[in-house]
GROMACS .gro file of C-alpha atoms in nm:
model
  469
    1ARG     CA    1  12.262  10.882   1.436
    2VAL     CA    2  12.400  11.237   1.466
    3TRP     CA    3  12.139  11.368   1.709
    4GLY     CA    4  11.993  11.242   2.024
    5VAL     CA    5  12.120  11.202   2.383
    6PRO     CA    6  12.471  11.069   2.354
    7ILE     CA    7  12.613  10.776   2.546
    8PRO     CA    8  12.919  10.917   2.730
    9ALA     CA    9  13.151  10.641   2.631
   10PHE     CA   10  13.499  10.652   2.473
   11TYR     CA   11  13.727  10.403   2.284
   12CYS     CA   12  14.113  10.393   2.278
   13ASN     CA   13  14.243  10.424   1.927
   14ASN     CA   14  14.563  10.252   2.045
   15CYS     CA   15  14.428   9.940   2.213
   16GLY     CA   16  14.065   9.955   2.103
   17LYS     CA   17  13.928   9.904   2.456
   18LEU     CA   18  13.623  10.079   2.602
   19VAL     CA   19  13.701  10.372   2.824
   20MET     CA   20  13.405  10.444   3.055
   21SER     CA   21  13.355  10.492   3.425
   22PRO     CA   22  13.121  10.674   3.666
   23GLU     CA   23  13.370  10.955   3.713
   24LEU     CA   24  13.393  11.015   3.332
   25ILE     CA   25  13.014  10.999   3.298
   26ARG     CA   26  12.971  11.266   3.571
   27LEU     CA   27  13.231  11.485   3.412
   28VAL     CA   28  13.045  11.477   3.076
   29GLN     CA   29  12.715  11.524   3.263
   30THR     CA   30  12.837  11.841   3.426
   31LYS     CA   31  12.937  11.995   3.092
   32ILE     CA   32  12.611  11.891   2.929
   33ARG     CA   33  12.410  12.033   3.215
   34LYS     CA   34  12.590  12.367   3.169
   35HIS     CA   35  12.628  12.389   2.790
   36GLY     CA   36  12.365  12.146   2.645
   37SER     CA   37  12.395  11.812   2.479
   38SER     CA   38  12.541  11.977   2.156
   39ILE     CA   39  12.873  12.016   2.335
   40TRP     CA   40  12.931  11.644   2.301
   41TRP     CA   41  12.934  11.681   1.925
   42ALA     CA   42  13.121  12.006   1.920
   43GLU     CA   43  13.418  11.934   2.139
   44SER     CA   44  13.701  11.683   2.115
   45PRO     CA   45  13.759  11.406   2.383
   46ALA     CA   46  14.057  11.606   2.504
   47ALA     CA   47  13.840  11.919   2.556
   48LEU     CA   48  13.561  11.723   2.713
   49LEU     CA   49  13.773  11.522   2.962
   50GLY     CA   50  14.078  11.750   3.017
   51GLU     CA   51  14.331  11.562   3.238
   52HIS     CA   52  14.112  11.250   3.238
   53ASN     CA   53  14.167  11.205   2.860
   54ILE     CA   54  14.373  10.886   2.912
   55CYS     CA   55  14.316  10.522   2.847
   56PRO     CA   56  14.344  10.333   3.180
   57HIS     CA   57  14.450  10.013   2.990
   58CYS     CA   58  14.746  10.143   2.785
   59GLN     CA   59  14.783  10.510   2.903
   60SER     CA   60  14.724  10.640   2.551
   61HIS     CA   61  14.577  10.990   2.510
   62ASP     CA   62  14.430  10.901   2.166
   63LEU     CA   63  14.059  10.852   2.255
   64VAL     CA   64  13.755  10.886   2.028
   65LYS     CA   65  13.386  10.937   2.123
   66ASP     CA   66  13.122  10.667   2.093
   67LYS     CA   67  12.882  10.766   1.813
   68ASP     CA   68  12.580  10.582   1.950
   69ILE     CA   69  12.292  10.764   2.137
   70MET     CA   70  12.050  10.637   2.398
   71ASP     CA   71  11.751  10.448   2.276
   72VAL     CA   72  11.484  10.716   2.217
   73TRP     CA   73  11.219  10.514   2.395
   74PHE     CA   74  11.439  10.496   2.707
   75ASP     CA   75  11.513  10.872   2.654
   76SER     CA   76  11.143  10.961   2.654
   77GLY     CA   77  11.065  10.699   2.919
   78VAL     CA   78  11.280  10.887   3.178
   79SER     CA   79  11.129  11.226   3.099
   80HIS     CA   80  10.917  11.208   3.419
   81LEU     CA   81  11.254  11.215   3.618
   82ALA     CA   82  11.429  11.459   3.393
   83VAL     CA   83  11.142  11.706   3.387
   84LEU     CA   84  10.915  11.661   3.689
   85GLU     CA   85  11.186  11.629   3.946
   86THR     CA   86  11.403  11.914   3.821
   87ARG     CA   87  11.138  12.194   3.769
   88LYS     CA   88  11.010  12.362   4.087
   89GLU     CA   89  10.675  12.453   3.935
   90LEU     CA   90  10.605  12.080   3.867
   91LYS     CA   91  10.564  11.775   4.085
   92TRP     CA   92  10.611  11.402   4.055
   93PRO     CA   93  10.418  11.196   3.962
   94ALA     CA   94  10.239  11.353   3.674
   95ASP     CA   95   9.863  11.425   3.703
   96LEU     CA   96   9.809  11.295   3.341
   97TYR     CA   97  10.001  11.142   3.053
   98LEU     CA   98   9.829  11.225   2.720
   99GLU     CA   99   9.923  11.070   2.387
  100GLY     CA  100   9.789  10.876   2.090
  101SER     CA  101   9.690  10.514   2.102
  102ASP     CA  102  10.024  10.405   1.945
  103GLN     CA  103  10.193  10.487   2.271
  104HIS     CA  104  10.046  10.195   2.468
  105ARG     CA  105  10.362  10.008   2.387
  106GLY     CA  106  10.575  10.316   2.362
  107TRP     CA  107  10.601  10.614   2.586
  108PHE     CA  108  10.333  10.494   2.844
  109GLN     CA  109  10.517  10.164   2.869
  110THR     CA  110  10.874  10.283   2.886
  111SER     CA  111  10.770  10.547   3.139
  112LEU     CA  112  10.610  10.286   3.354
  113LEU     CA  113  10.911  10.058   3.342
  114THR     CA  114  11.163  10.317   3.436
  115SER     CA  115  10.946  10.457   3.709
  116VAL     CA  116  10.872  10.124   3.869
  117ALA     CA  117  11.235  10.031   3.853
  118THR     CA  118  11.353  10.361   4.013
  119ARG     CA  119  11.045  10.471   4.228
  120ASP     CA  120  10.841  10.155   4.270
  121LYS     CA  121  10.529  10.328   4.142
  122ALA     CA  122  10.379  10.463   3.814
  123PRO     CA  123  10.492  10.808   3.706
  124TYR     CA  124  10.136  10.922   3.634
  125ARG     CA  125   9.805  10.933   3.819
  126ALA     CA  126   9.606  10.884   3.498
  127VAL     CA  127   9.666  10.792   3.136
  128LEU     CA  128   9.458  10.927   2.846
  129THR     CA  129   9.485  10.812   2.489
  130HIS     CA  130   9.323  10.934   2.168
  131GLY     CA  131   9.278  10.823   1.811
  132PHE     CA  132   9.395  11.004   1.501
  133ILE     CA  133   9.231  11.257   1.278
  134VAL     CA  134   9.082  11.123   0.953
  135ASP     CA  135   8.837  11.259   0.697
  136GLY     CA  136   8.461  11.229   0.701
  137ASP     CA  137   8.493  10.881   0.536
  138GLY     CA  138   8.743  10.749   0.784
  139ARG     CA  139   9.041  10.791   0.543
  140LYS     CA  140   9.385  10.906   0.656
  141MET     CA  141   9.440  11.272   0.551
  142SER     CA  142   9.665  11.304   0.252
  143LYS     CA  143   9.755  11.593   0.022
  144SER     CA  144   9.735  11.356  -0.278
  145LEU     CA  145   9.379  11.276  -0.181
  146GLY     CA  146   9.290  11.642  -0.124
  147ASN     CA  147   9.117  11.570   0.196
  148VAL     CA  148   9.333  11.771   0.432
  149ILE     CA  149   9.153  12.030   0.650
  150LYS     CA  150   9.382  12.283   0.808
  151PRO     CA  151   9.300  12.403   1.158
  152GLN     CA  152   9.395  12.757   1.089
  153GLU     CA  153   9.152  12.769   0.796
  154ILE     CA  154   8.866  12.676   1.027
  155ILE     CA  155   8.980  12.932   1.283
  156ASP     CA  156   9.006  13.208   1.017
  157LYS     CA  157   8.665  13.127   0.869
  158TYR     CA  158   8.459  13.029   1.176
  159GLY     CA  159   8.651  13.117   1.490
  160ALA     CA  160   8.855  12.917   1.733
  161ASP     CA  161   8.551  12.803   1.938
  162ILE     CA  162   8.417  12.603   1.645
  163LEU     CA  163   8.744  12.410   1.631
  164ARG     CA  164   8.733  12.368   2.001
  165LEU     CA  165   8.375  12.246   1.989
  166TRP     CA  166   8.469  11.993   1.715
  167VAL     CA  167   8.738  11.845   1.938
  168ALA     CA  168   8.522  11.846   2.248
  169SER     CA  169   8.215  11.687   2.083
  170THR     CA  170   8.402  11.387   1.945
  171ASP     CA  171   8.474  11.061   2.112
  172TYR     CA  172   8.850  11.095   2.084
  173ARG     CA  173   8.911  10.743   2.197
  174ASN     CA  174   8.855  10.632   1.837
  175ASP     CA  175   8.980  10.800   1.518
  176VAL     CA  176   8.845  11.150   1.500
  177ARG     CA  177   8.663  11.244   1.181
  178ILE     CA  178   8.644  11.588   1.029
  179SER     CA  179   8.489  11.716   0.715
  180GLN     CA  180   8.301  12.027   0.592
  181GLY     CA  181   7.976  11.858   0.661
  182ILE     CA  182   8.078  11.781   1.016
  183ILE     CA  183   8.193  12.133   1.066
  184ASN     CA  184   7.855  12.267   0.931
  185ASN     CA  185   7.666  12.055   1.189
  186LEU     CA  186   7.884  12.191   1.468
  187ILE     CA  187   7.822  12.550   1.351
  188GLU     CA  188   7.449  12.489   1.392
  189SER     CA  189   7.502  12.337   1.736
  190TYR     CA  190   7.715  12.636   1.836
  191ARG     CA  191   7.453  12.884   1.715
  192ARG     CA  192   7.187  12.703   1.927
  193ILE     CA  193   7.405  12.742   2.236
  194ARG     CA  194   7.510  13.096   2.160
  195ASN     CA  195   7.164  13.214   2.085
  196THR     CA  196   7.037  13.060   2.411
  197ILE     CA  197   7.293  13.266   2.601
  198ARG     CA  198   7.209  13.573   2.407
  199PHE     CA  199   6.836  13.525   2.483
  200LEU     CA  200   6.917  13.493   2.849
  201LEU     CA  201   7.131  13.797   2.849
  202GLY     CA  202   6.873  14.003   2.656
  203ASN     CA  203   6.600  13.919   2.906
  204LEU     CA  204   6.814  14.000   3.202
  205ASN     CA  205   6.898  14.352   3.102
  206ASP     CA  206   6.692  14.509   3.378
  207PHE     CA  207   6.764  14.242   3.634
  208HIS     CA  208   7.009  14.307   3.916
  209PRO     CA  209   7.066  13.990   4.127
  210SER     CA  210   7.136  14.187   4.449
  211ASP     CA  211   6.802  14.362   4.438
  212ASP     CA  212   6.578  14.159   4.217
  213SER     CA  213   6.643  13.788   4.286
  214ILE     CA  214   6.363  13.587   4.429
  215GLU     CA  215   6.441  13.332   4.701
  216TYR     CA  216   6.412  12.961   4.587
  217LYS     CA  217   6.112  12.889   4.805
  218GLU     CA  218   5.920  13.179   4.646
  219LEU     CA  219   5.984  13.074   4.285
  220THR     CA  220   5.698  12.944   4.062
  221GLU     CA  221   5.678  12.572   4.016
  222MET     CA  222   5.790  12.592   3.648
  223ASP     CA  223   6.106  12.782   3.759
  224LYS     CA  224   6.182  12.522   4.030
  225TRP     CA  225   6.138  12.255   3.764
  226ILE     CA  226   6.390  12.413   3.522
  227LEU     CA  227   6.640  12.456   3.815
  228SER     CA  228   6.602  12.090   3.899
  229ARG     CA  229   6.683  12.000   3.542
  230LEU     CA  230   6.981  12.240   3.567
  231GLU     CA  231   7.125  12.066   3.866
  232LYS     CA  232   7.104  11.739   3.665
  233VAL     CA  233   7.309  11.910   3.381
  234ILE     CA  234   7.572  12.020   3.639
  235GLU     CA  235   7.595  11.670   3.780
  236LYS     CA  236   7.626  11.496   3.444
  237THR     CA  237   7.866  11.751   3.299
  238THR     CA  238   8.101  11.762   3.602
  239LYS     CA  239   8.117  11.379   3.617
  240ALA     CA  240   8.203  11.369   3.242
  241TYR     CA  241   8.479  11.627   3.272
  242ASP     CA  242   8.622  11.445   3.572
  243GLU     CA  243   8.637  11.121   3.361
  244TYR     CA  244   8.770  11.299   3.045
  245GLU     CA  245   8.448  11.218   2.859
  246PHE     CA  246   8.456  11.555   2.689
  247HIS     CA  247   8.197  11.472   2.423
  248VAL     CA  248   7.935  11.422   2.699
  249PRO     CA  249   7.924  11.784   2.838
  250THR     CA  250   7.868  11.940   2.493
  251PHE     CA  251   7.601  11.693   2.409
  252VAL     CA  252   7.416  11.737   2.747
  253ILE     CA  253   7.434  12.114   2.739
  254HIS     CA  254   7.322  12.130   2.378
  255GLN     CA  255   7.029  11.903   2.441
  256PHE     CA  256   6.931  12.113   2.752
  257CYS     CA  257   6.945  12.426   2.535
  258VAL     CA  258   6.738  12.292   2.260
  259ASN     CA  259   6.475  12.075   2.454
  260GLU     CA  260   6.417  12.213   2.794
  261LEU     CA  261   6.512  12.575   2.736
  262SER     CA  262   6.448  12.690   2.374
  263SER     CA  263   6.157  12.455   2.291
  264PHE     CA  264   5.984  12.483   2.629
  265PHE     CA  265   6.093  12.698   2.923
  266LEU     CA  266   6.213  13.006   2.734
  267ASP     CA  267   5.942  12.988   2.481
  268ALA     CA  268   5.662  12.956   2.734
  269SER     CA  269   5.812  13.233   2.949
  270LYS     CA  270   5.811  13.508   2.680
  271ASP     CA  271   5.463  13.617   2.777
  272ARG     CA  272   5.546  13.682   3.142
  273LEU     CA  273   5.885  13.834   3.053
  274TYR     CA  274   5.738  14.071   2.797
  275ALA     CA  275   5.391  14.146   2.925
  276ASP     CA  276   5.376  14.098   3.300
  277GLY     CA  277   5.468  14.392   3.526
  278ALA     CA  278   5.841  14.454   3.530
  279ASP     CA  279   5.860  14.377   3.910
  280SER     CA  280   5.586  14.120   3.922
  281LEU     CA  281   5.665  13.805   4.111
  282ASN     CA  282   5.600  13.588   3.804
  283ARG     CA  283   5.851  13.787   3.592
  284ARG     CA  284   6.121  13.821   3.865
  285SER     CA  285   6.086  13.451   3.940
  286CYS     CA  286   6.150  13.375   3.583
  287GLN     CA  287   6.453  13.609   3.566
  288SER     CA  288   6.590  13.462   3.887
  289ALA     CA  289   6.587  13.115   3.731
  290MET     CA  290   6.733  13.250   3.408
  291TRP     CA  291   7.010  13.412   3.603
  292GLU     CA  292   7.117  13.085   3.766
  293ILE     CA  293   7.092  12.907   3.427
  294LEU     CA  294   7.319  13.176   3.262
  295LEU     CA  295   7.579  13.157   3.530
  296VAL     CA  296   7.594  12.779   3.523
  297LEU     CA  297   7.596  12.741   3.148
  298THR     CA  298   7.870  13.000   3.113
  299LYS     CA  299   8.090  12.826   3.359
  300LEU     CA  300   8.025  12.472   3.236
  301LEU     CA  301   8.100  12.578   2.879
  302ALA     CA  302   8.409  12.774   2.954
  303PRO     CA  303   8.661  12.480   2.906
  304VAL     CA  304   8.523  12.440   2.546
  305LEU     CA  305   8.384  12.759   2.424
  306SER     CA  306   8.640  12.969   2.597
  307PHE     CA  307   8.609  13.284   2.389
  308THR     CA  308   8.234  13.287   2.368
  309THR     CA  309   8.186  13.236   2.738
  310GLU     CA  310   8.435  13.503   2.835
  311GLU     CA  311   8.265  13.746   2.602
  312ALA     CA  312   7.932  13.657   2.778
  313TRP     CA  313   8.090  13.683   3.115
  314GLN     CA  314   8.191  14.051   3.062
  315VAL     CA  315   7.823  14.130   2.989
  316ILE     CA  316   7.713  13.930   3.290
  317ARG     CA  317   7.948  14.139   3.506
  318ASP     CA  318   7.768  14.449   3.407
  319LEU     CA  319   7.471  14.301   3.593
  320ASP     CA  320   7.661  14.198   3.896
  321THR     CA  321   8.002  14.362   3.943
  322ARG     CA  322   8.063  14.145   4.250
  323LEU     CA  323   8.156  13.851   4.015
  324PRO     CA  324   8.523  13.773   3.940
  325GLU     CA  325   8.661  13.967   3.640
  326SER     CA  326   8.692  13.648   3.424
  327VAL     CA  327   8.481  13.328   3.394
  328PHE     CA  328   8.811  13.144   3.440
  329LEU     CA  329   8.849  13.292   3.791
  330SER     CA  330   8.506  13.190   3.901
  331ASP     CA  331   8.417  12.876   4.106
  332TRP     CA  332   8.297  12.567   3.937
  333PRO     CA  333   7.916  12.508   3.981
  334SER     CA  334   7.836  12.267   4.262
  335VAL     CA  335   7.523  12.067   4.262
  336ARG     CA  336   7.252  12.183   4.503
  337GLU     CA  337   7.089  11.864   4.606
  338ASP     CA  338   6.796  12.048   4.768
  339TRP     CA  339   6.705  12.191   4.416
  340ILE     CA  340   6.672  11.853   4.266
  341ASN     CA  341   6.296  11.746   4.288
  342GLU     CA  342   6.220  11.418   4.133
  343GLU     CA  343   5.849  11.443   4.199
  344LEU     CA  344   5.839  11.785   4.028
  345GLU     CA  345   6.034  11.647   3.729
  346LYS     CA  346   5.789  11.363   3.693
  347THR     CA  347   5.496  11.595   3.705
  348TRP     CA  348   5.640  11.833   3.448
  349SER     CA  349   5.737  11.546   3.220
  350GLN     CA  350   5.362  11.488   3.186
  351ILE     CA  351   5.304  11.850   3.122
  352TYR     CA  352   5.571  11.840   2.854
  353LEU     CA  353   5.385  11.549   2.689
  354ILE     CA  354   5.060  11.737   2.689
  355LYS     CA  355   5.226  12.047   2.552
  356GLY     CA  356   5.371  11.829   2.276
  357ALA     CA  357   5.033  11.704   2.186
  358ILE     CA  358   4.887  12.046   2.172
  359SER     CA  359   5.182  12.182   1.968
  360ARG     CA  360   5.117  11.912   1.705
  361ALA     CA  361   4.746  11.987   1.696
  362LEU     CA  362   4.820  12.365   1.658
  363GLU     CA  363   5.062  12.287   1.370
  364LYS     CA  364   4.789  12.077   1.190
  365ALA     CA  365   4.547  12.367   1.240
  366ARG     CA  366   4.800  12.612   1.103
  367THR     CA  367   4.860  12.387   0.801
  368ALA     CA  368   4.479  12.366   0.741
  369GLY     CA  369   4.461  12.743   0.749
  370LEU     CA  370   4.250  12.767   1.063
  371ILE     CA  371   4.508  12.983   1.242
  372GLY     CA  372   4.837  13.157   1.180
  373HIS     CA  373   5.024  13.213   1.505
  374PRO     CA  374   4.934  12.998   1.812
  375LEU     CA  375   4.810  13.313   1.986
  376GLU     CA  376   4.532  13.325   1.738
  377ALA     CA  377   4.398  13.001   1.874
  378ILE     CA  378   4.166  12.894   2.151
  379VAL     CA  379   4.230  12.534   2.265
  380LYS     CA  380   3.985  12.290   2.430
  381ILE     CA  381   4.120  11.954   2.552
  382GLU     CA  382   3.906  11.659   2.641
  383ILE     CA  383   4.008  11.525   2.980
  384SER     CA  384   4.130  11.168   2.950
  385SER     CA  385   4.173  10.922   3.233
  386GLN     CA  386   4.551  10.913   3.183
  387PHE     CA  387   4.601  11.293   3.227
  388ILE     CA  388   4.298  11.391   3.434
  389GLU     CA  389   4.491  11.463   3.753
  390ILE     CA  390   4.762  11.665   3.592
  391LEU     CA  391   4.518  11.870   3.384
  392LYS     CA  392   4.302  11.959   3.675
  393ALA     CA  393   4.604  12.031   3.907
  394TYR     CA  394   4.700  12.357   3.730
  395PRO     CA  395   4.483  12.666   3.642
  396GLU     CA  396   4.391  12.726   3.269
  397SER     CA  397   4.606  13.043   3.272
  398LEU     CA  398   4.916  12.831   3.322
  399TRP     CA  399   4.824  12.601   3.023
  400GLU     CA  400   4.772  12.917   2.820
  401MET     CA  401   5.122  13.045   2.906
  402ILE     CA  402   5.288  12.711   2.842
  403ASN     CA  403   5.106  12.649   2.508
  404ILE     CA  404   5.125  13.020   2.402
  405VAL     CA  405   4.757  13.038   2.318
  406SER     CA  406   4.487  13.302   2.388
  407SER     CA  407   4.246  13.064   2.558
  408PHE     CA  408   4.271  12.717   2.710
  409SER     CA  409   3.993  12.508   2.866
  410MET     CA  410   3.917  12.149   2.960
  411GLU     CA  411   3.608  11.961   2.858
  412LYS     CA  412   3.460  11.641   2.992
  413ASP     CA  413   3.353  11.543   2.642
  414LEU     CA  414   3.416  11.724   2.311
  415SER     CA  415   3.129  11.724   2.072
  416SER     CA  416   3.182  11.469   1.791
  417THR     CA  417   3.018  11.706   1.555
  418GLU     CA  418   3.304  11.958   1.576
  419ASP     CA  419   3.527  11.971   1.263
  420ASN     CA  420   3.845  12.096   1.418
  421ILE     CA  421   3.916  11.817   1.666
  422PHE     CA  422   4.262  11.663   1.639
  423LEU     CA  423   4.343  11.325   1.779
  424ASP     CA  424   4.704  11.305   1.895
  425PRO     CA  425   4.849  10.969   1.813
  426ASP     CA  426   5.120  10.972   2.081
  427THR     CA  427   4.904  11.061   2.381
  428GLY     CA  428   4.550  10.978   2.259
  429LEU     CA  429   4.437  11.320   2.358
  430ARG     CA  430   4.147  11.490   2.163
  431ILE     CA  431   4.209  11.854   2.110
  432LEU     CA  432   3.981  12.119   1.955
  433ILE     CA  433   4.138  12.415   1.786
  434ASN     CA  434   3.933  12.721   1.689
  435LYS     CA  435   4.033  13.076   1.595
  436ALA     CA  436   4.018  13.306   1.892
  437PRO     CA  437   3.735  13.566   1.888
  438GLY     CA  438   3.789  13.932   1.984
  439ASN     CA  439   4.072  14.166   1.910
  440LYS     CA  440   4.445  14.123   1.916
  441CYS     CA  441   4.606  14.308   2.205
  442PRO     CA  442   4.883  14.523   2.061
  443ARG     CA  443   5.099  14.468   2.367
  444CYS     CA  444   5.086  14.093   2.444
  445TRP     CA  445   4.928  13.982   2.105
  446ARG     CA  446   4.671  13.775   2.286
  447TYR     CA  447   4.314  13.787   2.159
  448SER     CA  448   4.052  13.923   2.395
  449SER     CA  449   3.680  14.023   2.366
  450LYS     CA  450   3.725  14.266   2.656
  451THR     CA  451   3.971  14.524   2.517
  452ASP     CA  452   3.963  14.884   2.619
  453HIS     CA  453   3.949  15.189   2.397
  454GLU     CA  454   4.324  15.148   2.312
  455GLY     CA  455   4.273  14.783   2.218
  456LEU     CA  456   4.450  14.653   2.535
  457CYS     CA  457   4.343  14.338   2.710
  458PRO     CA  458   4.254  14.367   3.082
  459ARG     CA  459   4.588  14.225   3.195
  460CYS     CA  460   4.801  14.478   2.990
  461ALA     CA  461   4.573  14.763   3.078
  462GLU     CA  462   4.622  14.692   3.451
  463VAL     CA  463   5.002  14.667   3.410
  464LEU     CA  464   5.019  15.002   3.232
  465THR     CA  465   4.777  15.171   3.465
  466SER     CA  466   4.985  15.072   3.763
  467GLY     CA  467   5.294  15.238   3.596
  468LYS     CA  468   5.472  14.910   3.513
  469LYS     CA  469   5.575  14.835   3.166
   0.00000   0.00000   0.00000
């Protein structure tokens, strides 16, 4: 081998004996430390050893260098000593050793052996191993197979965050698959997350945390529920990051964006965000919850979607200049135990079930041509023994907001003669859907039979009369 870390040994050309001693080793060591290991190959024994270029056995000055090098596994196995103990910015032992699964009997093992032998403890606090990148069918990437996907091509076409999301969303302990189909699915997941952040930012444009935030105890119940769910996301995500389970945070956050936020909380909150008075308690309560969600999601996603979250953070700082100048200078979110409310979550899981049943009934009514948009509907629901308590616990106005309909009412017994009754197979609820009477309010799009001369419903007329938009 003509490269590697040399063994500082010499042989006498005259008597053939080994010439090696601690003194000669330190002499060579000094020169290599100053000039680099290449000096071993560049200089002659006489230049390397100077006056020590002599055989102690026969006094000959005709020495030759040993051509062997240190075993490369020993070489890498002592890197913790050569690197961590010689650089001031580093410390021994290492926080983490990271390599492929083929290093269990390689670098990890040789590092452990040399460390235990010299320091009586492991050279690392944690060891993390990963599989290897293969194509979508699990085959090794090969130019001859034409299945190679270059990282730079993904970055150039979709941006670096898509590549980062692919890495973070995969269980790297096994071989990691990549294909165009996998990338396409990740692009869709990325859009869901990005669009959620954009929606939050868009609806906070007039919100200034220092002036407009509502204290937690004054928040509406729905806002307290979503914050309880948010704290669970912080808890799961932080635990997963700490345990190097990087695919868990991206999954948990994506599911939170799709299920609790986009499909429920944000969708149901549009009416109060768009149509309630700008400074009304209901609207500011929603914005206060959204502000907390935005800050947390941006921070939790920063290790993965670094460019996206930094871009969002700069917009967030326009709303609150007290924040650090970069998301990477902000504190990691901590779980607020007093915001976790198990009873509230249990209650709202039932509300979620009822909303799902009504949504399915509305979709069937739309398919049948009874309505177009859900706001064109009035909904009557027959109170069942399973859901009687939850249905009666909340005003009809809340059910209208959650289900995005113009009217909602509860009936003890729906007439069996009605044609538009839908039986939900999942909950057993009987739901009547009819087209809402009256006129469509041009401001909130709800239908009302009590519109004024401008076509405004009573709620919107009151908001505009009071000078709030």
